[in-house]
XYZ file of C-alpha atoms in Angstrom:
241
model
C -16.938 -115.297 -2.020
C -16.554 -115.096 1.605
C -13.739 -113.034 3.344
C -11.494 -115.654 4.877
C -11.473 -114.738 9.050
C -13.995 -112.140 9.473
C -14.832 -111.115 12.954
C -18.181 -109.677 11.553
C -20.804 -110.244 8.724
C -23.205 -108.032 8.173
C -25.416 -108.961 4.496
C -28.581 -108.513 5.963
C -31.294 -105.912 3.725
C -29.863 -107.107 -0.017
C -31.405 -109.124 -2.827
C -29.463 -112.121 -2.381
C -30.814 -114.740 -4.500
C -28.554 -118.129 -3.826
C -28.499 -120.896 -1.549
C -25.890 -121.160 1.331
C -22.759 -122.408 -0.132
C -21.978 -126.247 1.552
C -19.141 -125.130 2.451
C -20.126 -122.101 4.437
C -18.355 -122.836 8.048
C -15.213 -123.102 6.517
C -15.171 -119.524 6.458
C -16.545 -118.653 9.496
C -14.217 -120.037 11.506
C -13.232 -116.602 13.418
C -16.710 -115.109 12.791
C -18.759 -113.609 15.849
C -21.832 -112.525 14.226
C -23.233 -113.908 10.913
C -26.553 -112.096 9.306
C -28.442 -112.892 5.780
C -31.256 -111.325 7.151
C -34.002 -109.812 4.808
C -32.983 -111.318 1.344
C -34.121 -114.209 -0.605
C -32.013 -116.875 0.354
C -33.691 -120.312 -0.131
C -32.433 -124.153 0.009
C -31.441 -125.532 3.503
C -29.170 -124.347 6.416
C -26.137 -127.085 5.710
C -24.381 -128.287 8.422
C -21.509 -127.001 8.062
C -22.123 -123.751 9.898
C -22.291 -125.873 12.910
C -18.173 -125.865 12.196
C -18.441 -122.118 13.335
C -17.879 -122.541 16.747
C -16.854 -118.498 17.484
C -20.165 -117.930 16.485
C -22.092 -115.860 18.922
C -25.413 -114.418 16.572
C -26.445 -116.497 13.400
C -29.516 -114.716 11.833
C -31.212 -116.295 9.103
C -34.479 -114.510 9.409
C -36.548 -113.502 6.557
C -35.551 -115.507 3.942
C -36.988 -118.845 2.068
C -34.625 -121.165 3.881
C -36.322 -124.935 3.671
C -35.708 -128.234 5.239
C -34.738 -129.126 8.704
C -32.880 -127.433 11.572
C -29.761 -129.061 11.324
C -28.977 -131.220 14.919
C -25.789 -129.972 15.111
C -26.714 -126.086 15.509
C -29.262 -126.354 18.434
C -26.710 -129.520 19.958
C -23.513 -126.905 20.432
C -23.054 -124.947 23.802
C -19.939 -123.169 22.766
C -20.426 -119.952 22.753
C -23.983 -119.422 20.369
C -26.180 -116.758 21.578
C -28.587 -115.969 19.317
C -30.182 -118.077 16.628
C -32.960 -116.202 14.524
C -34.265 -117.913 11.799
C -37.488 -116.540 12.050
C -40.215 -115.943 8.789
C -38.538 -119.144 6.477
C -39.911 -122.017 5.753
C -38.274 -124.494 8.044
C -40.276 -127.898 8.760
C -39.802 -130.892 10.789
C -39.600 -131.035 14.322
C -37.213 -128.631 16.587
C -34.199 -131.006 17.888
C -34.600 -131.774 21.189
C -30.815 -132.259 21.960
C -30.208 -128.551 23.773
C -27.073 -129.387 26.076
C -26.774 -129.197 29.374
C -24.786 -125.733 29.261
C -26.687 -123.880 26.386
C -25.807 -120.445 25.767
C -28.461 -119.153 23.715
C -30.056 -116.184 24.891
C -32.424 -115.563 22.205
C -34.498 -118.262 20.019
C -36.536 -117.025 17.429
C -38.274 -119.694 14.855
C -41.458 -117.974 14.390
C -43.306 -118.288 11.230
C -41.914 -121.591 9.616
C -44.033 -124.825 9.907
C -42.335 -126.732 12.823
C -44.258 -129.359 14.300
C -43.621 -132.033 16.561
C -43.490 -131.764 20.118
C -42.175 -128.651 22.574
C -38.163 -130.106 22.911
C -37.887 -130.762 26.671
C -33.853 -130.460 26.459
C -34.996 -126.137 25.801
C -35.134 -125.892 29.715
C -30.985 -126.558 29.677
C -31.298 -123.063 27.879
C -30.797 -121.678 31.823
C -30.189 -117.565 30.303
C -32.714 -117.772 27.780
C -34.398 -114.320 27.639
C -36.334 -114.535 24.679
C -38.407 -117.627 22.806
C -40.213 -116.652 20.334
C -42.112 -120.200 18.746
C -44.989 -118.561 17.439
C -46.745 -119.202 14.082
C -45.369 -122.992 13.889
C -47.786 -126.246 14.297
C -46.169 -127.521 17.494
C -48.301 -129.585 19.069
C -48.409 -130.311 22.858
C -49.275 -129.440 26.221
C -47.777 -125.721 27.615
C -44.015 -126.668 28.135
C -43.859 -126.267 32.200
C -40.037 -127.424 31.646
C -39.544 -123.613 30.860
C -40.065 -122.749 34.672
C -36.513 -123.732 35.472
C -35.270 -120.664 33.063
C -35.747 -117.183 35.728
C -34.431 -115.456 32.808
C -37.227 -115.765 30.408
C -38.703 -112.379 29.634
C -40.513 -112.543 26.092
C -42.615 -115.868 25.641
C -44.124 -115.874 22.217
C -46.408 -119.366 21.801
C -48.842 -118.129 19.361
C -50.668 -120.009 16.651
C -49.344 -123.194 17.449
C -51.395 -126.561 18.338
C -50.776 -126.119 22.381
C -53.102 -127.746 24.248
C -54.855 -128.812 27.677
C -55.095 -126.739 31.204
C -52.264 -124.879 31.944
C -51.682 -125.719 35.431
C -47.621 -125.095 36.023
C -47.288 -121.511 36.465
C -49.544 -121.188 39.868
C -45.794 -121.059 41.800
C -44.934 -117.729 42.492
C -41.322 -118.082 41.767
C -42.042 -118.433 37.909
C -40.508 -115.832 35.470
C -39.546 -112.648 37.590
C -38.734 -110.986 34.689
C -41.317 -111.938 32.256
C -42.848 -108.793 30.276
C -44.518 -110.922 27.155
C -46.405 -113.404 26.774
C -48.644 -114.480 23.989
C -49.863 -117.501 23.728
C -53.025 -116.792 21.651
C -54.424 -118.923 18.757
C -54.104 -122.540 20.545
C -56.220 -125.072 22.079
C -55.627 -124.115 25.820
C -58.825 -125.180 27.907
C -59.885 -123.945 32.123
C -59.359 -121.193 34.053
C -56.280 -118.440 34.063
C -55.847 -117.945 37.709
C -55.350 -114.382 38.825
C -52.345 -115.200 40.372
C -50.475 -115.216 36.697
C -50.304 -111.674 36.503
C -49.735 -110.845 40.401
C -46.445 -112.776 40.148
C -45.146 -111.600 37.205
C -43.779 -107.756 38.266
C -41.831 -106.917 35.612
C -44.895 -106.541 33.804
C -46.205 -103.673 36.030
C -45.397 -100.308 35.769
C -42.644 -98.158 37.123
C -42.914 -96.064 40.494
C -44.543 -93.452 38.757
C -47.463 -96.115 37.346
C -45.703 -95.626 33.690
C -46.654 -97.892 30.817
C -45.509 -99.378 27.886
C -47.051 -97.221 24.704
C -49.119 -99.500 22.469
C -49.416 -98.864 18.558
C -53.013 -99.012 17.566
C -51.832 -101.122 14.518
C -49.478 -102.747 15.677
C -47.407 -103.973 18.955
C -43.649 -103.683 18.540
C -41.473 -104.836 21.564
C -38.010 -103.174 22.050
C -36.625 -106.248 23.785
C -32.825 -106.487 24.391
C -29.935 -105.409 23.538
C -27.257 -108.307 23.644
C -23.831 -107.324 24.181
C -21.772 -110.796 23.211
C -18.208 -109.716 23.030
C -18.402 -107.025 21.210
C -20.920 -107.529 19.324
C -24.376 -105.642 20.066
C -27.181 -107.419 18.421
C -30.844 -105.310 18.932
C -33.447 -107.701 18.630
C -37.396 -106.191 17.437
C -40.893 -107.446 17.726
C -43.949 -106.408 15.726
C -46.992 -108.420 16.508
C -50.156 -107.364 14.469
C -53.017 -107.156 16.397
C-alpha cells in the first residue's frame, strides 16, 4: 500500500514482483519523484499515473513493464521532467502528441521494442538535454526536427532501423552543447561531413586539451544532474563497446 501524499518515492533496487496497481495516480497526487527502478515489475504502465500531475521524475527503468506508452504520459506539459523507462519491454509506436510546452528534460526508452516512426511533436521538447532511443526498431529517416532543441546534449539513436543520408546537421547552429552521439547499428548511407564535429564544441576539450577518460570495457557517461524542485535526480550511461 502506497503512503497517501508523499512528496518522494524511492523503491528502486528491491525484488518487487507485482504489476502497477490501476489505481496508482490516486496516490501520487502530491508526489515529485516516483522510482520502481531495478525490480521485476511486469504488466503495463496504466493510465492512471498520468493523474499525477506534481510529478516531476517517473522512472520505470529496468523492469518487465509490457504494452504501450500510455498517450496521456508523453501528452502532459505540466510539470514532467524526466521519464525513464528504459530496459522493459514496451512495444508499439512512441506517441507523437508531445505538446507545445513540454517539460521533459530527459527521455530515456532504450532497450524496449518501439517501432513506428521518430514522433515529430519530440521537437516541442524545447529543454530536452538527453534522448536516449537506442536499442528500439524505429524506423525512419534521422529526425532533423531535433535541430530546433539547442539544449540537446546526449543523442543516443543506436540499433534502431534509421535510414537514408543524413543531410540536416551541415548548419552550424545545431546542438552547441552536444557531447554524445551514437547513432551506430542503422541503415544511414553517404558521407559525414567534417563539419559535424567542428560545430559541435562542447565535445572538445577544456583549455588545458583535457579529455573525457574512456573505460576499456565499457563507456559510462556522467550526464546531468537535474535539480527539479528539490528533487536531484543523477542520471548514468553505460554503453558496451
Amino acid at each position: 500500500m502506497l503512503p497517501p501524499y508523499a512528496f518522494y518515492l524511492d523503491y528502486s533496487r528491491n525484488n518487487f514482483s507485482s504489476s502497477i496497481p490501476a489505481d496508482i495516480g490516486d496516490f501520487l497526487v502530491s508526489t515529485v519523484f516516483f522510482s520502481l527502478a531495478s525490480n521485476h515489475i511486469h504488466g503495463i504502465i496504466p493510465e492512471s499515473v498520468c493523474k499525477a500531475t506534481s510529478l516531476e521524475v517517473l522512472d520505470l527503468s529496468n523492469n518487465s513493464l509490457s504494452g504501450m506508452i500510455p498517450q496521456c504520459l508523453t501528452a502532459r506539459n505540466e510539470s514532467l521532467a524526466v521519464l525513464n523507462l528504459r530496459r522493459n519491454k514496451l512495444s508499439g509506436t512512441l506517441p507523437d502528441n508531445f505538446p507545445e510546452h513540454c517539460s521533459l528534460q530527459t527521455l530515456d526508452l532504450n532497450g524496449n521494442v518501439i517501432g513506428g516512426q521518430f514522433p515529430k511533436s519530440l521537437a516541442n521538447c524545447r529543454m530536452l538535454e538527453v534522448l536516449n532511443l537506442g536499442n528500439n526498431q524505429i524506423t525512419d529517416v534521422f529526425p532533423c526536427s531535433l535541430k530546433k532543441i539547442s539544449s540537446l546534449r546526449v543523442l543516443v539513436l543506436r540499433f534502431n532501423k534509421f535510414y537514408d543520408r543524413i543531410e540536416c546537421l551541415k548548419t552550424t547552429s545545431t546542438w552547441p552543447k552536444l557531447q554524445i552521439i551514437d547513432i551506430a547499428r542503422n541503415n544511414f548511407t553517404g558521407e559525414i561531413p567534417g563539419s559535424f564535429f567542428k560545430t559541435w564544441q562542447a565535445m572538445m576539450g577544456d583549455d588545458d586539451g583535457a579529455v573525457s577518460k574512456i573505460n576499456q570495457d565499457s563507456v559510462y557517461y556522467k550526464v546531468s544532474v537535474y535539480k527539479t524542485a528539490s528533487v536531484y535526480y543523477k542520471v548514468y550511461y553505460q554503453v558496451s563497446v
